[in-house]
Coordinates of C-alpha atoms and ligand atoms in Angstrom, one line a residue:
X1 CA -31.3 46.4 -35.0
X2 CA -32.4 43.3 -33.1
X3 CA -30.6 40.0 -33.2
X4 CA -32.4 37.2 -35.1
X5 CA -31.9 34.3 -32.7
X6 CA -34.7 32.4 -31.0
X7 CA -36.1 33.9 -27.9
X8 CA -36.3 30.7 -25.8
X9 CA -36.9 31.5 -22.1
X10 CA -34.2 30.6 -19.6
X11 CA -36.2 28.1 -17.5
X12 CA -35.2 25.4 -15.0
X13 CA -37.7 23.3 -16.9
X14 CA -35.1 23.3 -19.7
X15 CA -32.4 22.0 -17.4
X16 CA -34.8 19.3 -16.1
X17 CA -35.8 18.3 -19.6
X18 CA -32.2 18.2 -20.8
X19 CA -31.3 16.1 -17.9
X20 CA -34.2 13.7 -18.5
X21 CA -33.5 13.2 -22.2
X22 CA -29.7 13.1 -22.1
X23 CA -28.9 11.5 -18.8
X24 CA -31.9 9.3 -18.1
X25 CA -30.0 6.5 -16.3
X26 CA -27.7 8.6 -14.1
X27 CA -28.2 7.8 -10.5
X28 CA -29.4 9.6 -7.4
X29 CA -28.4 7.9 -4.3
X30 CA -29.9 9.1 -1.0
X31 CA -29.8 8.4 2.7
X32 CA -33.4 9.0 4.1
X33 CA -35.2 8.3 7.4
X34 CA -37.1 5.5 5.8
X35 CA -34.3 4.0 3.6
X36 CA -30.6 3.8 4.6
X37 CA -29.6 3.9 0.9
X38 CA -32.3 4.7 -1.7
X39 CA -31.2 4.5 -5.4
X40 CA -33.0 5.6 -8.4
X41 CA -32.4 7.4 -11.8
X42 CA -32.9 10.9 -13.2
X43 CA -35.9 9.3 -15.2
X44 CA -37.5 8.2 -11.9
X45 CA -36.9 11.6 -10.4
X46 CA -38.5 13.6 -13.1
X47 CA -41.4 11.1 -13.5
X48 CA -42.2 11.6 -9.8
X49 CA -41.7 15.4 -10.3
X50 CA -44.6 15.3 -12.8
X51 CA -46.8 13.4 -10.4
X52 CA -45.9 15.9 -7.8
X53 CA -47.0 18.8 -10.0
X54 CA -50.4 16.9 -10.2
X55 CA -50.4 16.7 -6.5
X56 CA -50.1 20.5 -6.2
X57 CA -53.1 20.9 -8.5
X58 CA -55.1 18.3 -6.6
X59 CA -54.3 20.2 -3.4
X60 CA -55.3 23.4 -4.9
X61 CA -52.0 25.2 -4.6
X62 CA -52.2 28.7 -6.1
X63 CA -50.6 29.4 -9.5
X64 CA -47.7 31.2 -7.8
X65 CA -47.9 29.6 -4.3
X66 CA -45.0 29.6 -2.1
X67 CA -44.4 26.1 -1.0
X68 CA -42.2 25.7 1.9
X69 CA -39.7 22.8 2.4
X70 CA -38.2 21.7 5.6
X71 CA -36.0 18.8 4.5
X72 CA -32.5 17.4 4.3
X73 CA -30.6 16.6 1.1
X74 CA -32.4 13.6 -0.5
X75 CA -34.3 12.6 -3.6
X76 CA -37.6 13.7 -2.5
X77 CA -36.2 17.2 -1.9
X78 CA -34.9 17.1 -5.5
X79 CA -38.3 16.3 -6.8
X80 CA -39.7 19.2 -4.8
X81 CA -36.9 21.5 -6.2
X82 CA -37.8 20.8 -9.7
X83 CA -41.5 20.3 -9.4
X84 CA -42.4 23.4 -7.5
X85 CA -40.4 25.7 -9.6
X86 CA -41.1 24.2 -13.1
X87 CA -44.9 24.2 -12.3
X88 CA -44.6 28.0 -11.8
X89 CA -44.6 27.9 -8.1
X90 CA -42.0 29.1 -5.7
X91 CA -39.7 26.7 -3.7
X92 CA -39.3 28.2 -0.4
X93 CA -36.5 26.3 1.4
X94 CA -36.5 26.8 5.1
X95 CA -33.7 26.3 7.5
X96 CA -34.9 24.2 10.4
X97 CA -32.0 25.3 12.6
X98 CA -33.4 28.8 12.9
X99 CA -35.1 29.9 16.1
X100 CA -38.9 29.4 16.4
X101 CA -39.6 33.2 16.2
X102 CA -37.6 33.4 13.0
X103 CA -39.3 30.4 11.5
X104 CA -42.7 31.9 12.2
X105 CA -41.7 35.2 10.8
X106 CA -40.3 33.6 7.6
X107 CA -43.4 31.3 7.0
X108 CA -45.9 34.0 7.5
X109 CA -43.8 36.7 5.6
X110 CA -43.6 34.3 2.6
X111 CA -47.2 33.4 3.0
X112 CA -46.5 29.8 2.4
X113 CA -49.5 27.7 1.5
X114 CA -48.2 24.2 2.1
X115 CA -45.2 22.8 3.9
X116 CA -43.3 19.6 2.9
X117 CA -41.5 18.3 6.0
X118 CA -39.1 15.5 6.9
X119 CA -40.4 13.2 9.6
X120 CA -37.7 14.4 12.1
X121 CA -38.9 18.0 11.7
X122 CA -42.6 17.3 12.4
X123 CA -42.4 18.0 16.1
X124 CA -40.7 21.3 15.4
X125 CA -43.5 22.4 13.2
X126 CA -46.2 21.2 15.7
X127 CA -44.7 23.9 18.0
X128 CA -45.2 26.7 15.6
X129 CA -48.2 25.6 13.6
X130 CA -50.7 27.6 15.6
X131 CA -48.8 30.7 14.7
X132 CA -48.8 30.0 11.0
X133 CA -52.6 29.9 10.4
X134 CA -52.4 30.4 6.6
X135 CA -50.8 27.0 6.0
X136 CA -53.3 24.8 4.2
X137 CA -51.6 21.5 4.8
X138 CA -48.4 19.7 5.9
X139 CA -47.0 16.9 3.8
X140 CA -44.6 14.6 5.6
X141 CA -41.8 13.3 3.3
X142 CA -42.2 9.6 3.9
X143 CA -44.4 6.6 3.1
X144 CA -47.5 5.3 4.9
X145 CA -45.6 2.8 6.9
X146 CA -43.4 5.4 8.4
X147 CA -45.9 8.2 9.0
X148 CA -45.5 9.7 12.5
X149 CA -48.3 10.5 14.7
X150 CA -48.8 14.2 14.4
X151 CA -51.2 16.9 15.7
X152 CA -50.4 19.0 12.7
X153 CA -53.6 20.3 11.0
X154 CA -54.3 18.6 7.7
X155 CA -51.3 16.4 7.7
X156 CA -50.7 14.1 4.6
X157 CA -48.3 11.5 3.5
X158 CA -46.0 12.3 0.6
X159 CA -46.0 8.8 -0.9
X160 CA -49.7 8.3 -0.6
X161 CA -50.3 11.6 -2.5
X162 CA -47.8 10.6 -5.2
X163 CA -49.2 7.2 -5.7
X164 CA -52.7 8.6 -6.4
X165 CA -51.4 10.7 -9.4
X166 CA -50.4 10.0 -13.0
X167 CA -47.0 11.0 -14.1
X168 CA -48.5 12.8 -17.3
X169 CA -48.0 16.5 -16.8
X170 CA -47.3 19.2 -19.3
X171 CA -44.8 21.7 -17.8
X172 CA -46.0 25.3 -18.5
X173 CA -43.8 27.6 -20.8
X174 CA -43.2 30.2 -18.2
X175 CA -41.7 33.7 -18.7
X176 CA -38.1 33.5 -17.7
X177 CA -38.3 36.1 -15.0
X178 CA -40.9 34.0 -13.1
X179 CA -39.9 33.5 -9.5
X180 CA -38.6 30.0 -8.9
X181 CA -37.0 30.0 -5.4
X182 CA -37.0 31.8 -2.1
X183 CA -34.4 31.8 0.6
X184 CA -34.2 34.2 3.7
X185 CA -31.0 35.3 5.1
X186 CA -30.5 34.2 8.6
X187 CA -31.0 37.7 10.0
X188 CA -28.4 38.1 12.6
X189 CA -29.6 41.7 13.0
X190 CA -33.3 42.5 12.4
X191 CA -35.7 40.3 10.6
X192 CA -34.7 37.8 7.9
X193 CA -34.9 39.1 4.4
X194 CA -36.0 37.1 1.5
X195 CA -34.0 36.6 -1.8
X196 CA -36.4 35.7 -4.6
X197 CA -34.6 33.9 -7.3
X198 CA -36.1 33.6 -10.8
X199 CA -35.7 30.9 -13.4
X200 CA -33.5 33.2 -15.4
X201 CA -31.2 34.0 -12.5
X202 CA -30.9 30.4 -11.5
X203 CA -30.3 29.1 -15.0
X204 CA -27.6 31.7 -15.6
X205 CA -26.1 30.9 -12.1
X206 CA -26.1 27.1 -13.1
X207 CA -24.1 27.8 -16.3
X208 CA -21.7 30.0 -14.4
X209 CA -21.3 27.4 -11.7
X210 CA -20.5 24.6 -14.0
X211 CA -17.7 26.4 -15.8
X212 CA -14.1 25.0 -15.4
X213 CA -12.9 27.9 -13.4
X214 CA -15.8 27.8 -11.1
X215 CA -16.8 24.2 -10.0
X216 CA -15.8 22.6 -13.2
X217 CA -18.2 19.6 -13.0
X218 CA -18.9 17.1 -15.7
X219 CA -21.0 14.0 -16.5
X220 CA -18.1 12.0 -15.2
X221 CA -18.4 13.5 -11.7
X222 CA -20.2 12.2 -8.8
X223 CA -21.5 15.1 -6.4
X224 CA -22.0 15.0 -2.7
X225 CA -23.5 18.3 -1.6
X226 CA -22.8 18.5 2.2
X227 CA -24.2 22.1 2.1
X228 CA -27.8 21.7 2.9
X229 CA -30.6 22.1 0.4
X230 CA -32.4 24.2 2.9
X231 CA -29.9 27.0 2.5
X232 CA -29.3 28.8 -0.8
X233 CA -30.2 25.8 -3.0
X234 CA -27.2 23.7 -1.7
X235 CA -25.1 26.3 -3.5
X236 CA -26.7 25.4 -6.8
X237 CA -25.4 21.8 -7.0
X238 CA -28.9 20.2 -7.6
X239 CA -29.2 22.3 -10.8
X240 CA -25.6 22.2 -12.0
X241 CA -25.3 18.4 -11.4
X242 CA -28.6 17.8 -13.2
X243 CA -27.6 20.1 -16.1
X244 CA -24.3 18.3 -16.7
X245 CA -25.6 14.9 -15.7
X246 CA -23.5 14.0 -12.7
X247 CA -24.3 11.2 -10.3
X248 CA -25.8 12.6 -7.0
X249 CA -25.2 11.3 -3.6
X250 CA -27.4 12.9 -1.0
X251 CA -26.5 12.4 2.6
X252 CA -30.0 13.1 4.2
X253 CA -29.7 14.0 7.8
X254 CA -26.1 12.7 8.1
X255 CA -24.6 16.0 7.0
X256 CA -22.6 16.1 10.3
X257 CA -21.8 12.5 10.6
X258 CA -18.2 12.0 9.5
X259 CA -18.2 8.3 9.3
X260 CA -21.3 8.2 7.0
X261 CA -19.8 10.9 4.7
X262 CA -16.5 9.2 4.4
X263 CA -18.4 5.9 3.7
X264 CA -20.4 7.6 1.0
X265 CA -17.4 9.2 -0.5
X266 CA -15.5 5.8 -0.8
X267 CA -18.4 3.5 -1.6
X268 CA -20.2 5.7 -4.1
X269 CA -17.1 7.2 -5.8
X270 CA -17.8 10.9 -4.9
X271 CA -15.5 13.1 -6.8
X272 CA -16.9 16.6 -5.9
X273 CA -18.2 17.8 -2.7
X274 CA -19.1 21.1 -1.1
X275 CA -19.6 22.5 2.4
X276 CA -18.8 25.2 4.9
X277 CA -15.3 24.8 6.8
X278 CA -17.1 23.7 10.1
X279 CA -18.5 20.5 8.4
X280 CA -15.1 19.5 7.2
X281 CA -13.4 19.8 10.5
X282 CA -14.9 16.6 12.1
X283 CA -14.4 14.7 8.6
X284 CA -10.8 15.5 8.5
X285 CA -10.4 14.7 12.1
X286 CA -12.2 11.3 11.6
X287 CA -10.1 10.4 8.6
X288 CA -6.9 11.1 10.4
X289 CA -7.8 9.1 13.5
X290 CA -9.1 6.1 11.6
X291 CA -6.4 6.1 8.9
X292 CA -9.1 6.0 6.3
X293 CA -8.8 7.9 3.0
X294 CA -10.8 10.1 0.5
X295 CA -9.5 8.5 -2.6
X296 CA -12.2 9.2 -5.1
X297 CA -12.7 12.8 -4.1
X298 CA -10.8 15.2 -6.5
X299 CA -12.1 18.5 -5.2
X300 CA -14.4 20.2 -2.8
X301 CA -15.8 23.7 -2.7
X302 CA -15.5 25.4 0.6
X303 CA -17.0 28.7 1.4
X304 CA -19.7 30.5 3.4
X305 CA -16.9 31.5 5.7
X306 CA -13.1 31.8 5.2
X307 CA -11.6 28.4 4.7
X308 CA -8.5 28.2 7.0
X309 CA -5.3 27.7 5.1
X310 CA -4.5 24.7 7.2
X311 CA -7.7 22.9 6.0
X312 CA -6.7 23.6 2.3
X313 CA -3.3 22.3 2.9
X314 CA -4.4 19.2 4.7
X315 CA -6.9 18.3 1.9
X316 CA -4.2 18.9 -0.7
X317 CA -1.2 17.3 1.0
X318 CA -2.6 14.4 2.7
X319 CA -5.5 13.4 0.5
X320 CA -4.8 15.0 -3.0
X321 CA -8.0 17.0 -2.9
X322 CA -8.2 20.5 -4.4
X323 CA -10.2 23.0 -2.4
X324 CA -12.0 25.5 -4.5
X325 CA -12.3 28.3 -2.0
X326 CA -15.5 30.2 -2.9
X327 CA -17.4 33.2 -1.9
X328 CA -21.0 34.0 -2.0
X329 CA -24.2 34.8 -0.1
X330 CA -27.9 34.2 0.0
X331 CA -28.4 37.4 -2.1
X332 CA -26.1 36.2 -4.9
X333 CA -27.9 32.8 -5.5
X334 CA -25.2 32.1 -4.1
X335 CA -21.9 31.9 -6.0
X336 CA -20.0 35.2 -6.7
X337 CA -16.3 34.1 -6.8
X338 CA -14.3 31.0 -6.8
X339 CA -10.5 30.5 -6.5
X340 CA -9.0 28.6 -9.4
X341 CA -5.6 29.3 -10.9
X342 CA -4.8 31.4 -13.9
X343 CA -1.4 31.8 -15.5
X344 CA -0.3 34.6 -13.2
X345 CA -0.9 32.4 -10.1
X346 CA -0.4 28.9 -11.3
X347 CA 3.4 29.0 -10.7
X348 CA 3.2 30.5 -7.2
X349 CA 5.1 28.8 -4.4
X350 CA 5.9 29.2 -0.7
X351 CA 4.4 32.1 1.1
X352 CA 3.1 33.7 -2.1
X353 CA 1.0 30.6 -2.7
X354 CA -0.2 30.4 0.9
X355 CA -1.3 34.0 0.6
X356 CA -3.0 33.4 -2.7
X357 CA -5.0 30.4 -1.4
X358 CA -6.6 32.5 1.2
X359 CA -8.2 34.5 -1.5
X360 CA -11.8 33.7 -2.0
X361 CA -11.3 33.8 -5.8
X362 CA -12.2 35.9 -8.7
X363 CA -15.7 36.9 -10.1
X364 CA -17.7 34.2 -11.6
X365 CA -18.3 35.4 -15.1
X366 CA -21.5 37.4 -15.1
X367 CA -20.9 38.8 -11.6
X368 CA -19.2 42.3 -11.4
X369 CA -17.4 43.3 -8.3
X370 CA -16.1 46.5 -6.9
X371 CA -14.7 47.9 -3.6
X372 CA -15.6 51.3 -2.4
X373 CA -14.5 53.7 0.5
X374 CA -16.8 55.4 2.9
X375 CA -17.8 58.0 0.3
X376 CA -18.8 55.4 -2.2
X377 CA -15.5 56.1 -4.3
X378 CA -14.1 53.1 -6.1
X379 CA -10.9 51.8 -4.7
X380 CA -8.0 50.4 -6.8
X381 CA -7.5 46.7 -7.5
X382 CA -4.0 46.5 -5.9
X383 CA -4.5 43.9 -3.2
X384 CA -4.0 46.4 -0.6
X385 CA -6.8 48.9 -0.5
X386 CA -9.9 47.5 1.2
X387 CA -13.4 48.7 1.3
X388 CA -17.0 47.7 1.1
X389 CA -17.5 45.0 -1.5
X390 CA -20.4 45.6 -3.9
X391 CA -21.7 43.3 -6.6
X392 CA -24.0 43.3 -9.6
X393 CA -25.1 40.8 -12.0
X394 CA -28.0 38.6 -13.4
X395 CA -28.0 36.5 -10.3
X396 CA -27.7 39.2 -7.7
X397 CA -30.8 40.2 -5.7
X398 CA -32.2 43.5 -7.0
X399 CA -34.4 44.0 -3.9
X400 CA -35.7 41.9 -1.1
X401 CA -39.0 40.1 -1.2
X402 CA -42.0 42.2 0.1
X403 CA -40.0 44.6 2.1
X404 CA -41.7 47.7 3.4
X405 CA -38.9 50.0 2.4
X406 CA -35.8 49.6 0.1
X407 CA -32.8 48.2 2.1
X408 CA -29.7 50.2 2.6
X409 CA -27.8 47.5 0.9
X410 CA -29.5 48.6 -2.3
X411 CA -28.9 52.3 -1.8
X412 CA -26.6 52.6 -4.9
X413 CA -28.8 51.9 -8.0
X414 CA -27.7 48.8 -9.8
X415 CA -25.3 47.5 -7.1
X416 CA -25.8 45.4 -3.9
X417 CA -23.6 46.1 -0.9
X418 CA -22.6 42.8 0.4
X419 CA -21.8 43.9 4.0
X420 CA -18.3 42.5 3.4
X421 CA -15.0 44.2 3.4
X422 CA -12.4 43.1 0.9
X423 CA -9.4 43.8 -1.1
X424 CA -9.2 43.0 -4.8
X425 CA -5.8 42.4 -6.5
X426 CA -4.7 43.3 -10.1
X427 CA -5.5 39.8 -11.3
X428 CA -9.1 40.1 -9.8
X429 CA -8.7 38.0 -6.9
X430 CA -10.7 39.1 -3.8
X431 CA -9.7 38.6 -0.2
X432 CA -12.5 39.0 2.3
X433 CA -11.1 40.8 5.3
X434 CA -14.3 40.6 7.4
X435 CA -17.9 41.2 7.5
X436 CA -18.3 45.1 8.1
X437 CA -19.8 44.3 11.5
X438 CA -17.1 41.9 12.6
X439 CA -14.1 44.0 11.7
X440 CA -11.9 45.0 14.7
X441 CA -11.3 48.7 15.0
X442 CA -8.1 49.3 16.9
X443 CA -6.8 52.9 17.3
X444 CA -8.6 54.1 14.2
X445 CA -7.2 51.1 12.1
X446 CA -8.9 47.9 11.1
X447 CA -7.7 44.5 12.1
X448 CA -9.0 41.5 10.1
X449 CA -10.4 38.8 12.4
X450 CA -10.3 36.3 9.4
X451 CA -6.6 36.7 9.0
X452 CA -6.0 36.1 12.8
X453 CA -8.2 33.1 12.8
X454 CA -6.4 31.7 9.8
X455 CA -3.0 32.0 11.6
X456 CA -4.5 30.4 14.8
X457 CA -5.9 27.5 12.9
X458 CA -2.4 26.7 11.7
X459 CA -1.3 25.9 15.3
X460 CA -1.5 22.1 15.9
X461 CA -3.2 22.4 19.3
X462 CA -6.1 24.5 17.8
X463 CA -9.3 22.7 16.7
X464 CA -11.2 25.8 16.1
X465 CA -10.6 29.6 16.5
X466 CA -12.6 32.7 16.4
X467 CA -11.4 36.3 17.0
X468 CA -13.7 39.1 18.2
X469 CA -13.1 42.7 19.2
X470 CA -13.2 43.5 22.9
X471 CA -13.7 47.1 24.2
X472 CA -10.5 48.7 25.2
X473 CA -10.2 52.1 27.0
X474 CA -7.4 53.4 24.9
X475 CA -7.7 51.6 21.5
X476 CA -11.4 51.4 21.3
X477 CA -11.2 47.5 20.5
X478 CA -8.5 44.9 20.7
X479 CA -8.6 41.3 19.4
X480 CA -9.5 38.5 21.7
X481 CA -8.7 35.0 20.4
X482 CA -11.2 32.2 21.4
X483 CA -9.9 28.7 21.0
X484 CA -11.2 25.2 21.1
X485 CA -8.2 22.9 21.8
X486 CA -7.6 19.8 20.0
X487 CA -8.6 16.9 22.4
X488 CA -5.8 16.3 24.9
X489 CA -3.6 19.2 23.7
X490 CA -1.9 21.2 26.3
X491 CA -1.3 24.8 25.2
X492 CA -1.0 28.0 27.1
X493 CA -2.3 31.5 26.1
X494 CA 1.3 32.8 25.9
X495 CA 2.4 30.2 23.4
X496 CA -0.5 31.0 21.1
X497 CA 0.1 34.8 21.3
X498 CA 3.8 34.1 20.5
X499 CA 2.8 32.0 17.6
X500 CA 1.6 35.1 15.8
X501 CA 5.0 36.7 15.9
X502 CA 6.2 37.4 12.5
X503 CA 3.0 36.2 10.8
X504 CA 0.9 39.4 11.1
X505 CA 1.8 43.1 12.0
X506 CA 2.7 43.4 15.7
X507 CA -0.2 45.6 16.6
X508 CA -2.7 42.9 15.2
X509 CA -1.6 40.2 17.6
X510 CA -4.4 39.3 20.0
X511 CA -4.2 40.6 23.4
X512 CA -5.5 37.6 25.2
X513 CA -6.7 34.0 24.5
X514 CA -9.9 32.4 26.0
X515 CA -10.3 28.6 25.9
X516 CA -13.8 27.3 25.5
X517 CA -15.3 23.8 25.1
X518 CA -17.3 24.9 22.1
X519 CA -17.6 27.9 19.8
X520 CA -21.3 28.9 19.0
X521 CA -22.4 28.4 15.4
X522 CA -25.2 29.9 13.3
X523 CA -28.0 28.1 11.7
X524 CA -25.8 27.7 8.5
X525 CA -22.9 26.2 10.5
X526 CA -20.8 29.3 10.7
X527 CA -19.0 30.7 13.7
X528 CA -21.6 33.0 15.4
X529 CA -19.7 36.2 16.2
X530 CA -22.8 37.7 17.6
X531 CA -23.2 34.9 20.1
X532 CA -19.5 35.1 20.9
X533 CA -19.6 38.8 21.5
X534 CA -22.6 38.1 23.9
X535 CA -20.6 35.4 25.8
X536 CA -17.7 37.8 26.2
X537 CA -19.6 41.0 26.7
X538 CA -18.3 41.4 30.2
X539 CA -14.8 40.3 29.4
X540 CA -12.0 42.6 30.6
X541 CA -8.6 42.4 28.7
X542 CA -5.6 41.9 30.9
X543 CA -4.1 45.2 32.2
X544 CA -0.7 44.8 30.3
X545 CA -2.4 44.5 26.9
X546 CA -2.3 47.3 24.4
X547 CA 0.3 47.3 21.8
Ligands
LIG1 P1 -25.8 33.7 6.6 O1 -24.4 33.6 7.1 O2 -26.6 34.8 7.1 O3 -26.5 32.4 6.4 P2 -25.0 33.9 3.8 O4 -25.0 32.3 3.9 O5 -25.6 34.5 2.8 O6 -25.7 34.3 5.0 O7 -23.5 34.2 4.1 C1 -22.9 35.1 3.3 C2 -21.7 35.7 3.9 O8 -20.7 34.7 4.3 C3 -20.8 36.6 3.1 O9 -21.3 37.9 3.1 C4 -19.5 36.6 3.8 O10 -19.4 37.5 5.0 C5 -19.4 35.2 4.3 N1 -18.6 34.4 3.4 C6 -19.0 33.5 2.4 N2 -18.0 33.0 1.8 C7 -16.8 33.4 2.2 C8 -15.4 33.2 2.2 N3 -14.9 32.4 1.2 N4 -14.6 33.9 3.0 C9 -15.0 34.7 3.9 N5 -16.4 35.0 4.1 C10 -17.2 34.3 3.4

């Protein structure tokens, strides 16, 4: 027997219309290249989104065109998010920090028809435009007065195009599985792969994200997404914030400008933010050095890579900010798990609490998790057994976009192999040990580079730490700790190695420490283990090593 409820499709259009009707006067504040502090309301945003939908028709964009965006977090990108998807087209956010070959591959593979680009990325596109012949036009996200000179073919001005259109537009009633967004993994091995989100997957993700035990956001919040809108939809904040009616503060190109971020947090009353650990390091350093504060901020989501315990404690103890340690990936739209207390953990103290905080959380309702051994057998949820982390759920990628052959990650029907290694405890909290390819194999056992990095980050002389496996004649691999020192700190390798005593198993302790000026990062701001392994390819561990 069928249920007798209305079969209303789950569409981003419904989120937009709800925001438009129920929160018309909520503000979106943006830093853009042509305006240091632009302000307008949800009503303005959605009215311009309708004009933009008319622009797509005028330009002759196909009914399911992939439309590329090359842009920072600001109100114009917000308009693009809603207008592209709600008009039935696919918003393909492109990470401008990728290499030229990757960009060319992605744009051609997606068969993008148009690209909307921030002025500062115009030059970047000029270099690759000849290799992307199918692009019918480039639209620069600025007004006529600020249009840059450009050799791009068929280059147009965003504000000029909008000004020519009416804001009358009837959004189509789409089928809920219609594709809405496209984001490519950064492809550290092989070509990038596209995760193609649907309206349904993103709407369900949005509900999951807003829940109290995920991000817990409300109409009284003010959201500053530091995570870029060009990567996995800024972790879904543009949709979740619109749905619940938060104020938005969009930092534009200032994502890595600590002063600007701290100004915005204080001046605009930001209560919730989100970003990878590496964007927070300079912010915390700046706040400490200047004696400023983060008063309005009540919590921030940190994920994308393991958040060091020292960072969570600094946020909590010095600034009263709760860190929601979260886990996810491009293929999970992206949120899979978030660490918020439940009765069994709320009273933890001391080391038990410290250990608990390092968990990347428990499954967001809707996402199922399991860990399996090499034979695919499910492992117990005891917090000890670790294995390949697999996920399933309505916002998990079922297959990659236009791939010639099914990916290995989808080998088990109905499940996606995340490429992460994890434990799950009896309360459902996961702890990411490593990416499968980063795990250090020593004497047939595995060492977690994430756990070692976490310990190193607790040392006051360490600004940033990464651990990689180095070939060892007897043990196969041994850990090398790579460290960027805090400015002016004097610390020797021996002291750092001794610092691990009693904090991890003896045989896990790194064999050596290499001091560097800078640790390489990926296009998404994470530590690039691949580049580090390249840097230390010829590295020979000291003779005395081998525990
Ligand atoms: P890319 O790094 O290629 O841009 P994603 O942004 O999709 O790809 O990254 C997803 C990966 O980031 C996960 O598979 C996992 O390895 C890592 N990750 C995400 N959140 C966490 C976390 N809280 N702790 C440890 N690793 C994490």
